[in-house]
PDB file of C-alpha atoms in Angstrom:
ATOM      1  CA  MET A   1      18.194  -3.382  38.947  1.00  0.00           C
ATOM      2  CA  GLU A   2      17.180  -6.461  39.439  1.00  0.00           C
ATOM      3  CA  GLN A   3      15.627  -8.851  36.756  1.00  0.00           C
ATOM      4  CA  HIS A   4      12.663 -10.440  37.924  1.00  0.00           C
ATOM      5  CA  LEU A   5      11.805 -13.962  36.868  1.00  0.00           C
ATOM      6  CA  ILE A   6       8.579 -15.134  34.737  1.00  0.00           C
ATOM      7  CA  VAL A   7       7.344 -18.793  35.057  1.00  0.00           C
ATOM      8  CA  VAL A   8       5.212 -20.222  32.677  1.00  0.00           C
ATOM      9  CA  ARG A   9       3.452 -23.202  32.794  1.00  0.00           C
ATOM     10  CA  GLY A  10       3.152 -24.905  29.624  1.00  0.00           C
ATOM     11  CA  ALA A  11       4.903 -24.664  26.659  1.00  0.00           C
ATOM     12  CA  GLY A  12       2.194 -25.340  23.908  1.00  0.00           C
ATOM     13  CA  ASP A  13       1.473 -23.074  20.963  1.00  0.00           C
ATOM     14  CA  LEU A  14      -0.265 -20.395  22.975  1.00  0.00           C
ATOM     15  CA  ALA A  15       1.908 -20.355  26.286  1.00  0.00           C
ATOM     16  CA  SER A  16       4.716 -19.989  23.497  1.00  0.00           C
ATOM     17  CA  GLY A  17       3.479 -16.806  21.984  1.00  0.00           C
ATOM     18  CA  VAL A  18       3.524 -15.741  25.219  1.00  0.00           C
ATOM     19  CA  ILE A  19       6.840 -16.855  26.373  1.00  0.00           C
ATOM     20  CA  HIS A  20       8.067 -15.446  23.092  1.00  0.00           C
ATOM     21  CA  ARG A  21       6.503 -12.019  23.441  1.00  0.00           C
ATOM     22  CA  LEU A  22       7.967 -12.284  27.251  1.00  0.00           C
ATOM     23  CA  ALA A  23      11.573 -12.550  26.434  1.00  0.00           C
ATOM     24  CA  GLY A  24      11.435 -10.393  23.458  1.00  0.00           C
ATOM     25  CA  GLY A  25      10.611  -7.798  25.886  1.00  0.00           C
ATOM     26  CA  GLY A  26      13.868  -8.720  27.888  1.00  0.00           C
ATOM     27  CA  PHE A  27      12.372 -10.512  30.850  1.00  0.00           C
ATOM     28  CA  ARG A  28      13.737 -13.998  32.141  1.00  0.00           C
ATOM     29  CA  VAL A  29      11.313 -16.723  31.245  1.00  0.00           C
ATOM     30  CA  LEU A  30      11.118 -20.181  32.632  1.00  0.00           C
ATOM     31  CA  ALA A  31       8.995 -22.562  31.225  1.00  0.00           C
ATOM     32  CA  LEU A  32       7.759 -25.727  32.802  1.00  0.00           C
ATOM     33  CA  GLU A  33       6.081 -28.768  30.883  1.00  0.00           C
ATOM     34  CA  THR A  34       4.972 -32.318  31.525  1.00  0.00           C
ATOM     35  CA  ALA A  35       7.375 -35.435  30.623  1.00  0.00           C
ATOM     36  CA  GLN A  36       5.542 -36.070  27.579  1.00  0.00           C
ATOM     37  CA  PRO A  37       3.666 -32.844  26.003  1.00  0.00           C
ATOM     38  CA  ALA A  38       0.778 -33.564  23.446  1.00  0.00           C
ATOM     39  CA  ALA A  39       1.301 -30.518  21.169  1.00  0.00           C
ATOM     40  CA  ILE A  40      -0.990 -30.446  18.032  1.00  0.00           C
ATOM     41  CA  ARG A  41       1.077 -27.381  16.385  1.00  0.00           C
ATOM     42  CA  ARG A  42       4.614 -28.620  17.326  1.00  0.00           C
ATOM     43  CA  ARG A  43       6.197 -26.065  14.843  1.00  0.00           C
ATOM     44  CA  VAL A  44       5.595 -23.024  16.825  1.00  0.00           C
ATOM     45  CA  CYS A  45       5.752 -25.240  20.396  1.00  0.00           C
ATOM     46  CA  PHE A  46       8.832 -24.958  22.872  1.00  0.00           C
ATOM     47  CA  SER A  47       7.547 -27.877  24.338  1.00  0.00           C
ATOM     48  CA  GLU A  48       9.409 -29.587  21.581  1.00  0.00           C
ATOM     49  CA  ALA A  49      12.631 -28.837  23.150  1.00  0.00           C
ATOM     50  CA  VAL A  50      11.164 -31.923  25.964  1.00  0.00           C
ATOM     51  CA  TYR A  51      11.503 -34.230  23.224  1.00  0.00           C
ATOM     52  CA  GLU A  52      14.403 -32.697  20.728  1.00  0.00           C
ATOM     53  CA  GLY A  53      16.815 -30.844  23.459  1.00  0.00           C
ATOM     54  CA  GLN A  54      15.744 -27.860  22.203  1.00  0.00           C
ATOM     55  CA  ALA A  55      13.166 -26.137  19.990  1.00  0.00           C
ATOM     56  CA  THR A  56      13.543 -22.513  17.747  1.00  0.00           C
ATOM     57  CA  VAL A  57      10.134 -20.662  17.202  1.00  0.00           C
ATOM     58  CA  GLU A  58      10.561 -17.627  15.099  1.00  0.00           C
ATOM     59  CA  GLU A  59      14.536 -17.504  15.722  1.00  0.00           C
ATOM     60  CA  LEU A  60      14.008 -18.105  19.432  1.00  0.00           C
ATOM     61  CA  THR A  61      15.326 -21.092  20.803  1.00  0.00           C
ATOM     62  CA  ALA A  62      14.100 -22.794  24.401  1.00  0.00           C
ATOM     63  CA  PHE A  63      16.234 -25.928  25.486  1.00  0.00           C
ATOM     64  CA  LYS A  64      15.729 -28.297  27.740  1.00  0.00           C
ATOM     65  CA  ILE A  65      17.474 -28.136  31.172  1.00  0.00           C
ATOM     66  CA  GLY A  66      17.822 -31.069  34.044  1.00  0.00           C
ATOM     67  CA  THR A  67      17.578 -29.063  36.961  1.00  0.00           C
ATOM     68  CA  PHE A  68      16.539 -25.336  37.874  1.00  0.00           C
ATOM     69  CA  SER A  69      20.466 -24.752  38.764  1.00  0.00           C
ATOM     70  CA  ASP A  70      21.132 -24.438  34.929  1.00  0.00           C
ATOM     71  CA  VAL A  71      19.310 -21.578  33.782  1.00  0.00           C
ATOM     72  CA  ASP A  72      21.643 -19.109  33.889  1.00  0.00           C
ATOM     73  CA  PRO A  73      23.717 -19.914  30.735  1.00  0.00           C
ATOM     74  CA  ILE A  74      20.689 -20.056  28.911  1.00  0.00           C
ATOM     75  CA  TRP A  75      19.380 -17.136  30.011  1.00  0.00           C
ATOM     76  CA  ALA A  76      22.730 -15.169  29.271  1.00  0.00           C
ATOM     77  CA  ALA A  77      22.636 -16.761  25.699  1.00  0.00           C
ATOM     78  CA  GLY A  78      18.844 -15.131  25.238  1.00  0.00           C
ATOM     79  CA  LYS A  79      17.544 -17.979  25.375  1.00  0.00           C
ATOM     80  CA  VAL A  80      14.656 -19.746  27.009  1.00  0.00           C
ATOM     81  CA  PRO A  81      15.009 -23.072  29.623  1.00  0.00           C
ATOM     82  CA  VAL A  82      12.529 -25.607  29.733  1.00  0.00           C
ATOM     83  CA  LEU A  83      12.356 -27.350  32.787  1.00  0.00           C
ATOM     84  CA  VAL A  84      10.238 -30.400  33.148  1.00  0.00           C
ATOM     85  CA  ASP A  85       8.330 -30.104  36.501  1.00  0.00           C
ATOM     86  CA  PRO A  86       4.633 -30.444  35.684  1.00  0.00           C
ATOM     87  CA  GLN A  87       4.219 -29.737  39.999  1.00  0.00           C
ATOM     88  CA  CYS A  88       6.123 -26.960  40.009  1.00  0.00           C
ATOM     89  CA  VAL A  89       8.268 -28.061  42.516  1.00  0.00           C
ATOM     90  CA  CYS A  90      10.820 -25.627  42.045  1.00  0.00           C
ATOM     91  CA  LEU A  91       9.086 -22.529  42.570  1.00  0.00           C
ATOM     92  CA  GLN A  92      10.527 -22.722  46.144  1.00  0.00           C
ATOM     93  CA  ALA A  93      13.960 -22.060  44.833  1.00  0.00           C
ATOM     94  CA  MET A  94      13.066 -19.971  42.279  1.00  0.00           C
ATOM     95  CA  GLN A  95      10.977 -17.581  43.863  1.00  0.00           C
ATOM     96  CA  PRO A  96       9.509 -15.986  40.291  1.00  0.00           C
ATOM     97  CA  THR A  97       7.615 -12.466  40.060  1.00  0.00           C
ATOM     98  CA  VAL A  98       5.049 -13.725  37.440  1.00  0.00           C
ATOM     99  CA  LEU A  99       3.648 -17.242  37.038  1.00  0.00           C
ATOM    100  CA  VAL A 100       1.207 -17.603  33.927  1.00  0.00           C
ATOM    101  CA  ASP A 101      -0.605 -20.656  33.745  1.00  0.00           C
ATOM    102  CA  ALA A 102      -0.501 -21.445  30.089  1.00  0.00           C
ATOM    103  CA  ILE A 103      -1.410 -25.188  30.111  1.00  0.00           C
ATOM    104  CA  LEU A 104      -4.812 -24.583  28.242  1.00  0.00           C
ATOM    105  CA  ALA A 105      -6.579 -27.662  30.726  1.00  0.00           C
ATOM    106  CA  LYS A 106     -10.145 -26.089  30.664  1.00  0.00           C
ATOM    107  CA  LYS A 107      -9.404 -26.546  34.526  1.00  0.00           C
ATOM    108  CA  ASN A 108      -7.327 -25.650  37.291  1.00  0.00           C
ATOM    109  CA  LEU A 109      -4.083 -27.992  37.693  1.00  0.00           C
ATOM    110  CA  GLY A 110      -2.848 -26.670  40.580  1.00  0.00           C
ATOM    111  CA  THR A 111      -2.200 -23.034  40.041  1.00  0.00           C
ATOM    112  CA  SER A 112      -2.661 -20.666  42.735  1.00  0.00           C
ATOM    113  CA  ARG A 113      -2.157 -16.896  44.298  1.00  0.00           C
ATOM    114  CA  THR A 114       0.643 -18.184  46.454  1.00  0.00           C
ATOM    115  CA  MET A 115       3.007 -18.902  44.015  1.00  0.00           C
ATOM    116  CA  ALA A 116       3.832 -15.619  42.828  1.00  0.00           C
ATOM    117  CA  PRO A 117       3.486 -12.302  43.455  1.00  0.00           C
ATOM    118  CA  LEU A 118       1.093 -11.637  40.270  1.00  0.00           C
ATOM    119  CA  THR A 119      -0.429 -14.810  38.884  1.00  0.00           C
ATOM    120  CA  ILE A 120      -1.873 -14.570  35.415  1.00  0.00           C
ATOM    121  CA  ALA A 121      -4.177 -17.922  33.757  1.00  0.00           C
ATOM    122  CA  LEU A 122      -5.470 -18.205  30.623  1.00  0.00           C
ATOM    123  CA  GLY A 123      -8.667 -19.496  29.297  1.00  0.00           C
ATOM    124  CA  PRO A 124     -11.261 -20.933  31.703  1.00  0.00           C
ATOM    125  CA  GLY A 125     -10.991 -23.023  34.531  1.00  0.00           C
ATOM    126  CA  PHE A 126      -9.743 -20.197  36.966  1.00  0.00           C
ATOM    127  CA  ARG A 127     -11.602 -17.110  38.712  1.00  0.00           C
ATOM    128  CA  ALA A 128      -9.574 -14.015  38.409  1.00  0.00           C
ATOM    129  CA  GLY A 129      -9.439 -12.411  41.846  1.00  0.00           C
ATOM    130  CA  SER A 130      -9.504 -15.663  43.425  1.00  0.00           C
ATOM    131  CA  ASP A 131      -7.615 -18.315  41.975  1.00  0.00           C
ATOM    132  CA  VAL A 132      -5.117 -15.955  40.468  1.00  0.00           C
ATOM    133  CA  ASP A 133      -4.572 -12.438  39.846  1.00  0.00           C
ATOM    134  CA  ALA A 134      -6.213 -12.172  35.960  1.00  0.00           C
ATOM    135  CA  VAL A 135      -7.264 -14.504  33.574  1.00  0.00           C
ATOM    136  CA  ILE A 136      -7.086 -13.944  30.191  1.00  0.00           C
ATOM    137  CA  GLU A 137     -10.089 -14.860  27.800  1.00  0.00           C
ATOM    138  CA  THR A 138      -8.659 -17.219  25.231  1.00  0.00           C
ATOM    139  CA  CYS A 139     -12.161 -17.965  23.175  1.00  0.00           C
ATOM    140  CA  ARG A 140     -11.778 -16.178  19.758  1.00  0.00           C
ATOM    141  CA  GLY A 141     -14.013 -12.811  19.053  1.00  0.00           C
ATOM    142  CA  HIS A 142     -14.765  -9.618  20.651  1.00  0.00           C
ATOM    143  CA  ASP A 143     -13.478 -10.265  24.051  1.00  0.00           C
ATOM    144  CA  LEU A 144     -10.490 -12.513  22.423  1.00  0.00           C
ATOM    145  CA  GLY A 145      -7.032 -11.267  24.943  1.00  0.00           C
ATOM    146  CA  ARG A 146      -9.391  -9.132  26.931  1.00  0.00           C
ATOM    147  CA  ILE A 147      -7.953  -8.866  30.917  1.00  0.00           C
ATOM    148  CA  ILE A 148     -10.602 -10.580  33.427  1.00  0.00           C
ATOM    149  CA  ARG A 149      -9.645  -9.421  36.971  1.00  0.00           C
ATOM    150  CA  ASN A 150     -12.834 -10.743  38.866  1.00  0.00           C
ATOM    151  CA  GLY A 151     -14.610 -13.370  37.528  1.00  0.00           C
ATOM    152  CA  PHE A 152     -14.458 -16.073  34.829  1.00  0.00           C
ATOM    153  CA  ALA A 153     -13.839 -16.461  31.443  1.00  0.00           C
ATOM    154  CA  GLN A 154     -16.071 -18.123  28.907  1.00  0.00           C
ATOM    155  CA  PRO A 155     -16.753 -21.546  29.545  1.00  0.00           C
ATOM    156  CA  ASP A 156     -15.065 -24.486  27.139  1.00  0.00           C
ATOM    157  CA  THR A 157     -17.848 -24.794  24.417  1.00  0.00           C
ATOM    158  CA  GLY A 158     -16.117 -28.111  22.709  1.00  0.00           C
ATOM    159  CA  CYS A 159     -16.108 -26.332  19.633  1.00  0.00           C
ATOM    160  CA  PRO A 160     -13.152 -24.814  17.554  1.00  0.00           C
ATOM    161  CA  GLY A 161     -12.936 -21.139  16.081  1.00  0.00           C
ATOM    162  CA  ILE A 162     -14.074 -20.883  12.306  1.00  0.00           C
ATOM    163  CA  ILE A 163     -11.572 -20.881  10.063  1.00  0.00           C
ATOM    164  CA  GLY A 164     -12.130 -20.281   6.385  1.00  0.00           C
ATOM    165  CA  GLY A 165     -15.655 -21.521   7.340  1.00  0.00           C
ATOM    166  CA  PHE A 166     -14.890 -24.531   9.028  1.00  0.00           C
ATOM    167  CA  GLY A 167     -14.991 -25.507  12.922  1.00  0.00           C
ATOM    168  CA  LYS A 168     -15.189 -28.809  14.266  1.00  0.00           C
ATOM    169  CA  GLU A 169     -14.657 -30.094  10.974  1.00  0.00           C
ATOM    170  CA  ARG A 170     -10.870 -28.944  10.733  1.00  0.00           C
ATOM    171  CA  VAL A 171     -10.197 -31.004  13.828  1.00  0.00           C
ATOM    172  CA  VAL A 172      -9.295 -34.594  13.629  1.00  0.00           C
ATOM    173  CA  HIS A 173      -9.301 -37.208  16.478  1.00  0.00           C
ATOM    174  CA  ALA A 174      -8.352 -40.325  17.328  1.00  0.00           C
ATOM    175  CA  PRO A 175     -10.372 -43.298  15.962  1.00  0.00           C
ATOM    176  CA  GLU A 176      -8.997 -45.517  18.791  1.00  0.00           C
ATOM    177  CA  SER A 177      -6.486 -45.878  21.417  1.00  0.00           C
ATOM    178  CA  GLY A 178      -2.903 -46.804  20.149  1.00  0.00           C
ATOM    179  CA  VAL A 179      -0.120 -45.358  19.028  1.00  0.00           C
ATOM    180  CA  MET A 180       0.063 -42.617  16.024  1.00  0.00           C
ATOM    181  CA  HIS A 181       1.874 -43.223  13.004  1.00  0.00           C
ATOM    182  CA  ASN A 182       2.348 -40.583  11.152  1.00  0.00           C
ATOM    183  CA  ILE A 183       2.175 -40.524   7.074  1.00  0.00           C
ATOM    184  CA  HIS A 184       1.859 -36.933   6.705  1.00  0.00           C
ATOM    185  CA  ASP A 185       3.419 -33.989   8.428  1.00  0.00           C
ATOM    186  CA  ILE A 186       2.573 -30.243   9.176  1.00  0.00           C
ATOM    187  CA  GLY A 187       2.505 -28.150   6.229  1.00  0.00           C
ATOM    188  CA  ASP A 188       1.870 -30.731   3.864  1.00  0.00           C
ATOM    189  CA  VAL A 189      -1.358 -30.540   1.632  1.00  0.00           C
ATOM    190  CA  VAL A 190      -4.148 -32.973   1.937  1.00  0.00           C
ATOM    191  CA  ALA A 191      -7.516 -33.645   0.967  1.00  0.00           C
ATOM    192  CA  ALA A 192     -10.834 -34.480   2.295  1.00  0.00           C
ATOM    193  CA  GLY A 193     -11.207 -38.531   3.318  1.00  0.00           C
ATOM    194  CA  GLU A 194      -7.163 -38.620   2.760  1.00  0.00           C
ATOM    195  CA  THR A 195      -5.460 -41.254   5.628  1.00  0.00           C
ATOM    196  CA  ILE A 196      -2.640 -38.813   7.109  1.00  0.00           C
ATOM    197  CA  ALA A 197      -1.773 -41.291  10.055  1.00  0.00           C
ATOM    198  CA  TRP A 198      -2.887 -44.552  11.334  1.00  0.00           C
ATOM    199  CA  VAL A 199      -3.558 -45.811  15.122  1.00  0.00           C
ATOM    200  CA  GLN A 200      -2.681 -49.167  14.862  1.00  0.00           C
ATOM    201  CA  ASN A 201      -4.670 -50.425  12.524  1.00  0.00           C
ATOM    202  CA  THR A 202      -7.058 -47.971  12.250  1.00  0.00           C
ATOM    203  CA  PRO A 203      -6.526 -45.055   9.856  1.00  0.00           C
ATOM    204  CA  VAL A 204      -6.933 -40.894  10.845  1.00  0.00           C
ATOM    205  CA  LYS A 205      -8.516 -39.262   7.913  1.00  0.00           C
ATOM    206  CA  ALA A 206      -8.917 -35.637   7.166  1.00  0.00           C
ATOM    207  CA  ALA A 207     -12.320 -34.661   7.285  1.00  0.00           C
ATOM    208  CA  ILE A 208     -11.622 -31.571   5.125  1.00  0.00           C
ATOM    209  CA  SER A 209      -9.318 -30.725   2.350  1.00  0.00           C
ATOM    210  CA  GLY A 210      -6.515 -28.340   3.165  1.00  0.00           C
ATOM    211  CA  ILE A 211      -3.122 -27.624   5.046  1.00  0.00           C
ATOM    212  CA  LEU A 212      -1.673 -29.827   7.811  1.00  0.00           C
ATOM    213  CA  ARG A 213      -1.834 -27.206  10.321  1.00  0.00           C
ATOM    214  CA  GLY A 214      -1.171 -29.529  13.476  1.00  0.00           C
ATOM    215  CA  ILE A 215      -0.143 -33.076  14.109  1.00  0.00           C
ATOM    216  CA  ILE A 216       0.521 -35.049  17.156  1.00  0.00           C
ATOM    217  CA  ARG A 217       4.117 -36.039  17.083  1.00  0.00           C
ATOM    218  CA  ASN A 218       4.821 -39.554  15.905  1.00  0.00           C
ATOM    219  CA  GLY A 219       4.957 -42.595  18.183  1.00  0.00           C
ATOM    220  CA  PHE A 220       2.928 -40.681  20.678  1.00  0.00           C
ATOM    221  CA  PRO A 221      -0.109 -42.451  22.816  1.00  0.00           C
ATOM    222  CA  VAL A 222      -3.022 -41.564  22.304  1.00  0.00           C
ATOM    223  CA  HIS A 223      -6.692 -42.452  23.317  1.00  0.00           C
ATOM    224  CA  LYS A 224      -9.975 -42.819  21.240  1.00  0.00           C
ATOM    225  CA  GLY A 225     -11.593 -39.519  20.789  1.00  0.00           C
ATOM    226  CA  MET A 226      -8.332 -37.531  21.757  1.00  0.00           C
ATOM    227  CA  LYS A 227      -7.000 -34.840  19.568  1.00  0.00           C
ATOM    228  CA  VAL A 228      -4.314 -35.250  17.425  1.00  0.00           C
ATOM    229  CA  ALA A 229      -4.445 -33.552  14.237  1.00  0.00           C
ATOM    230  CA  ASP A 230      -5.874 -29.844  13.159  1.00  0.00           C
ATOM    231  CA  VAL A 231      -6.315 -28.894   9.535  1.00  0.00           C
ATOM    232  CA  ASP A 232      -6.728 -25.350   8.111  1.00  0.00           C
ATOM    233  CA  PRO A 233      -8.970 -24.910   4.655  1.00  0.00           C
ATOM    234  CA  ARG A 234      -6.851 -21.972   3.799  1.00  0.00           C
ATOM    235  CA  LEU A 235      -4.216 -23.607   1.194  1.00  0.00           C
ATOM    236  CA  GLU A 236      -2.718 -20.085   0.908  1.00  0.00           C
ATOM    237  CA  GLU A 237      -1.596 -19.872   4.636  1.00  0.00           C
ATOM    238  CA  GLN A 238       0.669 -22.594   4.296  1.00  0.00           C
ATOM    239  CA  LYS A 239       3.707 -20.411   6.106  1.00  0.00           C
ATOM    240  CA  ASN A 240       1.343 -19.839   9.013  1.00  0.00           C
ATOM    241  CA  CYS A 241       2.343 -23.642   9.990  1.00  0.00           C
ATOM    242  CA  PHE A 242       5.442 -22.310  11.003  1.00  0.00           C
ATOM    243  CA  THR A 243       5.030 -18.793  12.961  1.00  0.00           C
ATOM    244  CA  ILE A 244       2.698 -17.439  16.129  1.00  0.00           C
ATOM    245  CA  SER A 245      -0.998 -17.729  15.477  1.00  0.00           C
ATOM    246  CA  ASP A 246      -2.658 -14.245  15.916  1.00  0.00           C
ATOM    247  CA  LYS A 247      -4.751 -15.193  18.917  1.00  0.00           C
ATOM    248  CA  ALA A 248      -1.392 -16.327  20.304  1.00  0.00           C
ATOM    249  CA  ARG A 249      -0.194 -13.062  19.868  1.00  0.00           C
ATOM    250  CA  CYS A 250      -2.526 -11.299  20.988  1.00  0.00           C
ATOM    251  CA  ILE A 251      -2.892 -12.782  24.433  1.00  0.00           C
ATOM    252  CA  ALA A 252       0.493 -12.677  24.728  1.00  0.00           C
ATOM    253  CA  GLY A 253       0.149  -8.774  24.640  1.00  0.00           C
ATOM    254  CA  SER A 254      -2.462  -9.101  27.242  1.00  0.00           C
ATOM    255  CA  VAL A 255      -0.016 -11.033  29.465  1.00  0.00           C
ATOM    256  CA  LEU A 256       2.823  -8.523  28.966  1.00  0.00           C
ATOM    257  CA  GLU A 257       0.488  -5.078  29.451  1.00  0.00           C
ATOM    258  CA  LEU A 258       0.020  -6.775  32.883  1.00  0.00           C
ATOM    259  CA  VAL A 259       3.851  -7.659  33.548  1.00  0.00           C
ATOM    260  CA  CYS A 260       4.600  -4.344  32.781  1.00  0.00           C
ATOM    261  CA  ALA A 261       1.952  -2.790  34.903  1.00  0.00           C
ATOM    262  CA  ALA A 262       2.758  -4.663  37.667  1.00  0.00           C
ATOM    263  CA  PRO A 263       4.120  -2.300  40.668  1.00  0.00           C
ATOM    264  CA  GLY A 264       8.174  -2.408  40.532  1.00  0.00           C
ATOM    265  CA  LEU A 265       8.539  -4.910  38.206  1.00  0.00           C
ATOM    266  CA  THR A 266      11.124  -4.023  35.336  1.00  0.00           C
ATOM    267  CA  SER A 267      12.552  -6.487  32.310  1.00  0.00           C
ATOM    268  CA  PHE A 268      16.026  -5.033  33.006  1.00  0.00           C
TER     269      PHE A 268
END
């Protein structure tokens, strides 16, 4: 029986949750990324394969490939290929059955319903029934993971979800433009006001105490105001830095539901 190809645009933390669920369900998945991904929760992002050649998230490994013709050995080994192709040039040759836009850019960066028989987008910036076939709600709360078949997801509020009683305080932004020089790594315990990195000669400080849940790659060029780190105030949740989040799993389940419900689609 024919195997169907699912292309996922993006391989950040939410996208990686989707990729992990789909690959675990037996589907062939190809992840498309930019040449310089800016992931924060890097320990759970297949996008790290762009830099390191490979990346493993919860026992599933992704490998960077140079061209779409290199996918078959990766799939045969039960792994996930990651291709640098932000413009989706490979789609004409690959002809996927499903395309998932998981870039989380809060706007549409070029995804359309013509790209695959089934198109799905995560979060705001897309109109279900017009830009794509379905949109998945990504805002934390009662509707997280809800499948929208007509209309939009909730607009971006600019306010991070509340974790351990903290919202915007959790997120660390670059104090100026320049290159990141990290002095702490993901999983480290940090104190409020502690320097976790430098941008040029300016310290990057944590606003609250907790676990450094994510931090952008050392040596990454950032601009002033850019999100560069995330602190989780729950000290007992250190292990969460290295596993797919509840939010990503919820969204991934909704994507899998749509894929499995599509007429004629099978993973085998």
